[in-house]
Amino acid sequence: MDARPVSREALEPILYLLQSPDIKVQHSASAALGNLAVNVENKLLIVRMGGLEPLIRQMLSPNIDAQINSVGCITNLATADENKMRIAKSGALLPLIRLARSREIRVQRNAAGALLNMTHSIEHRQQLIAAGAVPVLVELLASDDPELQYYVTTALSNIAVDEGSRQLLRDTQPSLVDSLIHFVQTSTTKVQCQAILTLRNLASDEEYQLQIIKAGGLDSLLPQLQSGYDLLVVSASACLRNLSIHPDNEEPILNSGVLPLLVNLITQSGNDEVQCHVISALRNLVANNEADKTPFAEAGLFDHMKIVLSDPRSSEVVIGEMAAALSVFVLDESLWPYILSSGFLELLVPLTRSHIVELQYNACATISSLAGKASESSDACSRLAQVWDKPEGGMQSYLAAFLAVDEGMDPLLRSVAIWTVMMLLESESPDLVQLVLAHPSIIKNIDKIAQMGSLSEADARLSAYTSDGGLRSSRAFDGDGYGPEDGDLGDEHDDDDDIYQRLESMAQDVVALVQNLDR
């Protein structure tokens, strides 16, 4: 309870007594080391002084108490990153795996805890797999002990982070998904959370996305989305987000009746993670096929989104997910009229000034898509004209800023600005055309861009952004792995010359369009 750093002189006699032939002395010495190993400095010093070897020998003892204490001590030692490699190389993994199958639950818990502590880096996860830990961990899912269940599901969740490990689990552990779904339905709250997170990590792969749905995973997840326990809702929404990636899962997900629940969570949950997972899942479900998406709007999707976007307390990450989703929703023929009539233009214009480039791009792309509807919708023409100079300077302000050739500008933002101008001119709306042509710099700067040589050196430097990231597809699906491994599918890659050639070509098209209008 009050472990403090101790000196080498304090540890030396304890390590000496750890090697006593008297089992009671060994037991007491390992208990003392285990208690001292709660302190970070002591953890490192014990290993540096050679404490692993006698602890491993004690793990091999037939005495249960000696096993409990020695494994418990190694469990504590394994929480320090510096110790993990030494433990892996010490020969401790095989005894730990063997003791995880002990008939004594206290030994099992400590051994599983030690294995769990070794799963926090890819290198150590691979060492555990090579030592044969995976089948043992899956076997332990049959235990009725909640603590052991928690350690094992957490360890498997970490192992499932790696693509190669997921393939190994898929090829060798056919019962894994069923066992995890069983835990979601029957175990303690913290085990439920970890089981769902393991399913979430597994669902980074297409095969698992389908398998989890077919195994009845939806029936287990839906009650958790309605839980009063925030971590369960976070876990369940994250898992559903990954399951929604696969196009074949759209029908069973929507048939489950989850749509109203997801829509309501946009505003009912005060948790940023839940909001992001839910809106991303809805985005995936809309993007997966061309079926009529009117039920999404009828469920109140845009009403809830507007509430969040209008709330000054909403975080940037949530607003970013909302903007990315709108850039997908607006592409759907059954949804864009709802976005237009719900007043999103007034909310999107200020987002074009965000310091986050991707948020800017998604806001601009949505506005551009609505501009593309001006040729077929008088309502679109009217609403676009209303936001020409307000709020916060309106469309004309950001279009002029993105097209200014004497300042460095991200080529993605410049390209969407040119495209928006082209859509406004092609709308054949006298009001919109006049607003564009009457602006003092928009057409003038597009004419300069059409000549290509007027692009600044700053623009050229910024083209590295495009080279690294490519033009992000507005239909990219989110694939959640474990933390930093989250990623998008569907990015396109272009070299610097391609993006500038497209900019020049679009600008030339706008110039030609203006010349035709003048005639």
XYZ file of C-alpha atoms in Angstrom:
519
model
C 0.000 0.000 0.000
C 2.958 2.326 0.594
C 5.739 0.947 -1.546
C 8.681 3.342 -1.811
C 11.957 3.194 -3.707
C 14.570 1.066 -1.951
C 18.308 0.721 -2.410
C 20.368 -2.141 -3.822
C 21.427 -2.880 -0.247
C 17.773 -3.478 0.674
C 17.097 -5.730 -2.319
C 20.253 -7.883 -2.096
C 19.206 -9.925 0.955
C 15.702 -10.418 -0.438
C 17.077 -11.711 -3.735
C 19.464 -13.941 -1.782
C 16.590 -15.354 0.297
C 14.622 -15.927 -2.904
C 17.115 -18.718 -3.669
C 16.752 -20.435 -0.285
C 16.028 -24.184 -0.330
C 13.282 -23.518 2.235
C 10.002 -23.052 0.358
C 8.587 -20.808 3.107
C 11.561 -18.498 2.826
C 11.195 -18.412 -0.957
C 7.514 -17.657 -0.527
C 8.146 -14.743 1.829
C 10.950 -13.316 -0.322
C 8.847 -13.371 -3.508
C 5.927 -11.793 -1.623
C 8.241 -8.984 -0.466
C 9.561 -8.454 -4.000
C 6.032 -8.429 -5.409
C 4.997 -5.716 -2.948
C 8.098 -3.634 -3.635
C 7.531 -4.059 -7.397
C 4.482 -1.812 -7.180
C 6.979 1.080 -7.265
C 8.389 1.970 -10.700
C 12.007 2.416 -9.586
C 11.920 -0.852 -7.696
C 10.550 -2.716 -10.738
C 13.532 -1.661 -12.802
C 16.097 -2.281 -10.055
C 14.850 -5.799 -9.306
C 15.309 -6.831 -12.944
C 18.667 -5.070 -13.280
C 19.921 -6.932 -10.222
C 19.072 -10.319 -11.759
C 15.762 -10.973 -10.023
C 14.116 -12.650 -13.009
C 16.107 -15.888 -12.956
C 15.225 -16.939 -9.377
C 11.607 -15.872 -9.929
C 11.400 -18.086 -13.012
C 12.822 -21.008 -11.041
C 10.197 -20.413 -8.372
C 7.472 -20.371 -11.043
C 8.507 -23.919 -11.852
C 8.016 -24.996 -8.229
C 5.200 -27.466 -7.521
C 4.212 -25.321 -4.526
C 1.074 -23.289 -5.297
C 1.948 -20.386 -3.002
C 5.388 -20.105 -4.568
C 3.787 -20.038 -8.015
C 1.257 -17.375 -6.979
C 3.855 -15.036 -5.534
C 6.510 -15.457 -8.212
C 4.041 -15.009 -11.069
C 2.438 -12.076 -9.282
C 5.838 -10.434 -8.937
C 6.589 -10.914 -12.643
C 3.147 -9.483 -13.431
C 4.132 -6.300 -11.583
C 7.578 -6.208 -13.166
C 6.046 -6.527 -16.633
C 4.205 -3.213 -16.319
C 7.506 -1.365 -16.915
C 8.400 -1.042 -20.599
C 12.112 -1.450 -19.933
C 11.461 -4.820 -18.285
C 9.258 -6.308 -20.996
C 12.091 -7.192 -23.358
C 14.170 -8.700 -20.564
C 11.202 -10.785 -19.442
C 10.586 -11.962 -23.014
C 14.239 -12.965 -23.417
C 14.530 -14.512 -19.956
C 12.569 -17.645 -20.783
C 9.631 -16.574 -18.618
C 6.979 -16.719 -21.343
C 6.707 -20.507 -21.581
C 6.313 -21.012 -17.794
C 3.752 -18.188 -17.717
C 1.749 -19.804 -20.507
C 1.907 -23.159 -18.743
C 0.781 -21.659 -15.436
C -2.104 -19.908 -17.154
C -3.559 -23.430 -17.416
C -3.130 -24.085 -13.694
C -6.075 -25.503 -11.778
C -5.489 -22.872 -9.092
C -7.415 -19.716 -10.034
C -4.979 -17.391 -8.254
C -2.116 -18.761 -10.334
C -4.190 -18.447 -13.496
C -5.073 -14.840 -12.748
C -1.491 -13.812 -12.085
C -0.194 -15.644 -15.145
C -2.888 -14.149 -17.379
C -2.142 -10.724 -15.918
C 1.539 -11.117 -16.745
C 0.713 -12.184 -20.304
C -1.636 -9.204 -20.627
C 1.147 -6.841 -19.548
C 3.290 -8.224 -22.349
C 0.748 -7.359 -25.075
C 1.201 -3.593 -25.217
C 3.711 -3.503 -28.082
C 3.750 -5.326 -31.402
C 7.158 -6.868 -30.734
C 6.115 -8.474 -27.471
C 2.779 -9.563 -28.929
C 4.653 -11.416 -31.633
C 6.890 -13.063 -29.034
C 3.829 -14.250 -27.132
C 2.303 -15.646 -30.313
C 5.532 -17.450 -31.141
C 5.557 -18.953 -27.646
C 2.047 -20.367 -28.176
C 0.019 -17.984 -26.018
C -2.939 -17.525 -28.382
C -4.621 -20.950 -28.061
C -4.156 -20.823 -24.289
C -5.752 -17.379 -24.037
C -8.694 -18.477 -26.166
C -9.036 -21.634 -24.093
C -9.243 -19.490 -20.937
C -12.328 -17.738 -22.308
C -14.228 -20.780 -21.012
C -13.446 -19.734 -17.420
C -16.246 -18.554 -15.154
C -13.943 -16.192 -13.251
C -14.640 -12.524 -14.206
C -11.099 -11.362 -13.363
C -9.558 -13.998 -15.574
C -12.084 -13.226 -18.298
C -11.085 -9.572 -18.144
C -7.343 -10.255 -18.402
C -7.796 -12.663 -21.287
C -10.211 -10.528 -23.327
C -7.956 -7.490 -22.867
C -4.910 -9.453 -23.984
C -6.767 -10.773 -27.038
C -8.014 -7.271 -27.821
C -4.415 -6.043 -27.927
C -3.296 -9.010 -30.024
C -6.132 -8.286 -32.482
C -4.605 -4.879 -33.219
C -2.140 -6.402 -35.695
C -3.306 -7.506 -39.132
C -1.160 -10.647 -39.142
C -2.427 -11.619 -35.700
C -6.036 -11.192 -36.800
C -5.370 -13.566 -39.673
C -3.850 -16.079 -37.256
C -6.905 -15.805 -34.986
C -9.206 -16.210 -37.980
C -7.358 -19.283 -39.251
C -6.847 -21.089 -35.934
C -9.549 -19.955 -33.479
C -12.985 -20.501 -35.051
C -14.778 -20.284 -31.686
C -13.376 -16.870 -30.723
C -16.220 -14.700 -32.022
C -18.898 -16.854 -30.400
C -17.086 -16.743 -27.053
C -16.760 -12.959 -27.175
C -20.425 -12.493 -28.098
C -21.340 -14.743 -25.162
C -19.379 -12.455 -22.818
C -21.163 -9.388 -24.217
C -24.448 -10.995 -23.242
C -23.591 -12.525 -19.880
C -20.472 -11.220 -18.143
C -19.613 -8.270 -15.901
C -19.597 -4.735 -17.297
C -15.829 -4.427 -17.600
C -15.581 -7.808 -19.341
C -18.421 -6.805 -21.655
C -16.493 -3.659 -22.606
C -13.316 -5.579 -23.357
C -15.150 -8.286 -25.300
C -16.793 -5.607 -27.466
C -13.464 -3.852 -28.003
C -11.932 -7.162 -29.063
C -14.771 -7.608 -31.560
C -14.152 -4.021 -32.705
C -10.478 -4.731 -33.363
C -11.269 -7.996 -35.123
C -13.773 -6.075 -37.271
C -10.930 -4.143 -38.842
C -10.914 -7.091 -41.287
C -13.665 -7.714 -43.832
C -13.974 -11.390 -42.958
C -14.601 -10.633 -39.316
C -17.054 -7.843 -40.196
C -19.229 -10.454 -41.896
C -18.608 -13.202 -39.342
C -19.598 -11.084 -36.343
C -22.902 -10.119 -37.957
C -23.646 -13.703 -38.976
C -22.851 -14.934 -35.459
C -25.518 -12.652 -33.968
C -23.228 -9.862 -32.835
C -25.831 -7.196 -33.567
C -28.301 -8.633 -31.077
C -25.617 -8.354 -28.404
C -24.488 -4.840 -29.307
C -27.850 -3.092 -29.505
C -28.689 -3.342 -25.783
C -25.234 -1.958 -24.946
C -25.902 1.136 -27.065
C -28.744 1.877 -24.653
C -26.692 1.245 -21.536
C -26.398 3.844 -18.799
C -22.701 2.989 -18.545
C -20.725 5.284 -20.830
C -17.853 2.885 -21.567
C -20.272 0.249 -22.838
C -21.857 2.756 -25.206
C -18.429 3.871 -26.428
C -17.328 0.276 -27.029
C -20.562 -0.760 -28.749
C -20.670 2.296 -31.027
C -17.007 1.790 -31.982
C -17.689 -1.841 -32.877
C -20.786 -0.960 -34.893
C -18.780 1.675 -36.750
C -16.392 -1.013 -37.995
C -19.162 -3.469 -38.792
C -20.849 -0.800 -40.924
C -17.837 -0.666 -43.250
C -18.826 -3.800 -45.173
C -21.541 -3.155 -47.801
C -23.126 -6.560 -47.150
C -23.745 -5.560 -43.532
C -25.875 -2.538 -44.369
C -29.126 -4.484 -44.753
C -28.881 -6.523 -41.515
C -27.797 -3.444 -39.551
C -30.702 -1.334 -40.787
C -33.157 -4.231 -40.441
C -32.157 -4.543 -36.794
C -33.978 -1.302 -36.044
C -30.826 0.461 -34.884
C -31.236 3.567 -37.088
C -33.402 5.648 -34.686
C -31.130 4.687 -31.811
C -27.995 5.821 -33.676
C -29.610 9.066 -34.743
C -30.748 9.874 -31.200
C -27.281 9.159 -29.804
C -25.921 12.065 -31.866
C -27.466 14.454 -29.362
C -28.325 12.247 -26.384
C -24.732 11.214 -25.771
C -22.473 13.841 -24.306
C -19.460 11.708 -25.131
C -17.313 12.870 -28.058
C -16.216 9.331 -28.895
C -19.773 8.051 -29.079
C -20.839 10.947 -31.291
C -17.906 10.372 -33.659
C -18.455 6.613 -33.877
C -22.199 6.989 -34.443
C -21.964 9.644 -37.159
C -19.222 7.667 -38.904
C -21.336 4.506 -38.819
C -24.240 6.410 -40.346
C -21.903 7.808 -42.999
C -20.745 4.301 -43.883
C -24.316 3.011 -44.106
C -25.283 5.823 -46.485
C -22.174 5.454 -48.646
C -22.342 1.698 -49.068
C -24.925 1.565 -51.872
C -27.329 3.638 -53.943
C -30.580 2.531 -52.276
C -33.069 5.159 -51.146
C -31.766 6.784 -47.956
C -34.897 8.791 -47.127
C -35.398 6.788 -43.889
C -32.196 8.381 -42.554
C -33.678 11.853 -42.956
C -37.083 10.762 -41.679
C -35.394 9.430 -38.527
C -34.280 12.984 -37.775
C -30.631 12.621 -38.795
C -30.215 16.182 -40.000
C -32.154 17.712 -37.130
C -29.780 16.073 -34.653
C -26.697 16.966 -36.693
C -27.787 20.587 -36.870
C -28.174 20.748 -33.096
C -24.599 19.542 -32.598
C -23.119 21.780 -35.291
C -24.945 24.776 -33.832
C -23.702 24.112 -30.299
C -20.570 26.171 -29.524
C -19.608 23.533 -26.945
C -19.214 20.812 -29.587
C -15.609 19.696 -29.936
C -13.557 20.114 -33.105
C -13.252 16.356 -33.538
C -17.042 15.912 -33.476
C -17.560 18.822 -35.873
C -14.925 17.291 -38.137
C -16.808 13.975 -38.246
C -20.047 15.853 -38.936
C -18.493 17.741 -41.852
C -17.010 14.538 -43.293
C -20.406 12.843 -43.037
C -22.223 15.749 -44.694
C -19.766 15.612 -47.600
C -20.968 12.024 -48.156
C -24.673 12.576 -47.415
C -24.878 15.444 -49.908
C -23.832 13.096 -52.716
C -26.965 10.994 -52.186
C -29.860 12.019 -54.419
C -32.437 11.353 -51.704
C -30.586 13.273 -48.972
C -29.192 16.476 -50.476
C -32.597 18.226 -50.556
C -32.864 17.721 -46.779
C -29.390 19.159 -46.248
C -30.289 22.162 -48.372
C -33.644 22.833 -46.701
C -32.312 22.293 -43.162
C -30.123 25.393 -43.288
C -26.724 23.703 -43.216
C -25.193 26.265 -45.586
C -25.216 28.886 -42.834
C -23.374 26.441 -40.547
C -20.869 25.258 -43.147
C -19.645 28.663 -44.308
C -17.897 29.480 -40.987
C -16.239 26.044 -41.035
C -14.411 26.974 -44.232
C -12.171 29.124 -42.029
C -11.191 26.324 -39.674
C -7.492 25.862 -38.937
C -7.981 22.145 -39.704
C -7.471 21.623 -43.447
C -9.573 18.465 -43.687
C -12.481 20.141 -41.915
C -12.193 23.090 -44.292
C -12.126 20.760 -47.271
C -15.203 18.761 -46.217
C -17.191 21.924 -45.496
C -16.210 23.393 -48.868
C -16.896 20.117 -50.677
C -20.432 19.971 -49.251
C -21.119 23.564 -50.288
C -19.691 22.786 -53.728
C -21.981 19.764 -54.091
C -24.991 21.924 -53.218
C -23.775 24.496 -55.767
C -23.836 21.680 -58.305
C -27.588 21.334 -57.684
C -28.281 24.975 -58.525
C -28.873 24.112 -62.183
C -31.798 21.874 -61.228
C -33.155 23.546 -58.093
C -34.367 27.129 -57.752
C -34.333 26.635 -53.996
C -30.609 25.827 -54.178
C -30.014 29.029 -56.168
C -31.893 31.089 -53.631
C -30.138 29.613 -50.596
C -26.689 29.920 -52.164
C -27.349 33.560 -52.951
C -28.368 34.132 -49.324
C -24.972 32.956 -48.040
C -22.914 34.807 -50.657
C -21.803 37.488 -48.202
C -22.978 36.164 -44.815
C -22.444 34.721 -42.271
C -18.855 35.753 -41.529
C -18.191 37.101 -45.001
C -20.103 34.309 -46.727
C -19.036 32.166 -49.677
C -17.430 35.043 -51.550
C -14.969 35.569 -48.701
C -13.513 32.059 -48.595
C -13.633 31.622 -52.380
C -11.590 34.789 -52.790
C -9.144 33.683 -50.091
C -8.644 30.210 -51.588
C -8.125 31.640 -55.075
C -5.644 34.370 -54.118
C -2.461 33.565 -56.051
C -0.113 35.705 -53.992
C -0.508 33.517 -50.910
C 0.283 29.863 -50.303
C -2.875 27.763 -50.440
C -3.471 24.059 -50.105
C -4.159 22.813 -53.665
C -7.132 20.745 -52.479
C -8.851 23.848 -51.145
C -7.950 25.803 -54.265
C -9.384 23.075 -56.490
C -12.712 22.883 -54.639
C -13.006 26.672 -54.798
C -12.553 26.661 -58.594
C -15.075 23.848 -58.930
C -17.596 25.746 -56.786
C -17.247 28.832 -58.982
C -17.767 26.675 -62.065
C -20.965 25.195 -60.576
C -22.302 28.660 -59.731
C -21.658 29.885 -63.262
C -23.176 26.773 -64.846
C -26.308 27.158 -62.729
C -27.612 29.741 -65.251
C -29.086 31.586 -62.281
C -28.865 35.312 -63.124
C -28.422 36.175 -59.450
C -25.597 33.710 -58.830
C -23.807 34.466 -62.084
C -23.972 38.186 -61.402
C -22.631 37.768 -57.852
C -19.621 35.816 -59.141
C -18.828 38.098 -62.059
C -19.221 41.232 -59.959
C -16.658 40.138 -57.397
C -13.434 42.128 -57.714
C -10.959 39.219 -57.530
C -12.543 35.768 -58.003
C -12.547 35.561 -61.807
C -9.360 37.643 -62.055
C -7.437 35.156 -59.907
C -8.892 32.127 -61.678
C -7.599 33.651 -64.904
C -4.114 33.838 -63.339
C -4.333 30.214 -62.166
C -5.300 29.199 -65.704
C -1.860 30.362 -66.772
C -0.245 28.142 -64.150
C 2.976 30.167 -63.958
C 1.357 32.553 -61.496
C 1.072 29.933 -58.730
C 3.280 30.838 -55.830
C 6.238 28.854 -54.521
C 4.263 28.397 -51.328
C 1.626 26.493 -53.318
C 4.338 24.246 -54.714
C 5.599 23.466 -51.234
C 2.096 22.675 -50.074
C 1.721 20.180 -52.892
C 3.618 17.757 -50.656
C 0.398 17.471 -48.668
C -1.361 16.126 -51.725
C 1.532 13.838 -52.613
C 1.453 12.270 -49.146
C -2.286 12.154 -48.586
C -3.814 12.203 -52.026
C -7.258 13.590 -52.805
C -9.391 12.202 -50.031
C -12.429 10.449 -51.355
C -15.606 11.736 -49.752
C -16.783 8.142 -49.667
C -13.873 6.873 -47.594
C -14.947 4.373 -44.980
C -13.480 4.494 -41.504
C -11.737 1.371 -40.329
C -11.160 1.434 -36.618
C -8.364 -0.682 -35.313
C -6.806 0.051 -31.972
C -6.124 3.732 -31.360
C -3.488 4.994 -33.826
C -4.127 2.160 -36.252
C -7.473 3.736 -37.282
C -7.514 4.477 -41.013
C -9.571 5.244 -44.045
C -10.126 3.107 -47.084
C -10.493 4.751 -50.438
C -7.739 7.359 -50.673
C -6.465 8.226 -54.123
C -2.842 9.220 -54.696
C -1.709 11.851 -57.145
C 1.671 13.365 -57.833
C 2.337 17.094 -57.710
C 2.061 17.602 -61.466
C -1.374 15.953 -61.671
C -3.043 18.207 -59.126
C -1.621 21.356 -60.739
C -2.584 20.192 -64.197
C -6.131 19.680 -62.956
C -6.134 23.101 -61.321
C -4.974 24.693 -64.564
C -7.507 22.754 -66.610
C -10.428 23.654 -64.312
C -9.375 27.290 -64.243
C -9.217 27.351 -68.063
C -12.735 25.873 -68.204
C -14.008 28.641 -65.934
C -12.335 31.326 -68.061
C -13.917 29.870 -71.204
C -17.285 29.756 -69.441
C -17.000 33.416 -68.481
C -16.099 34.342 -72.049
C -19.191 32.527 -73.337
C -21.359 34.341 -70.803
C -19.932 37.697 -71.938
C -20.979 36.936 -75.485
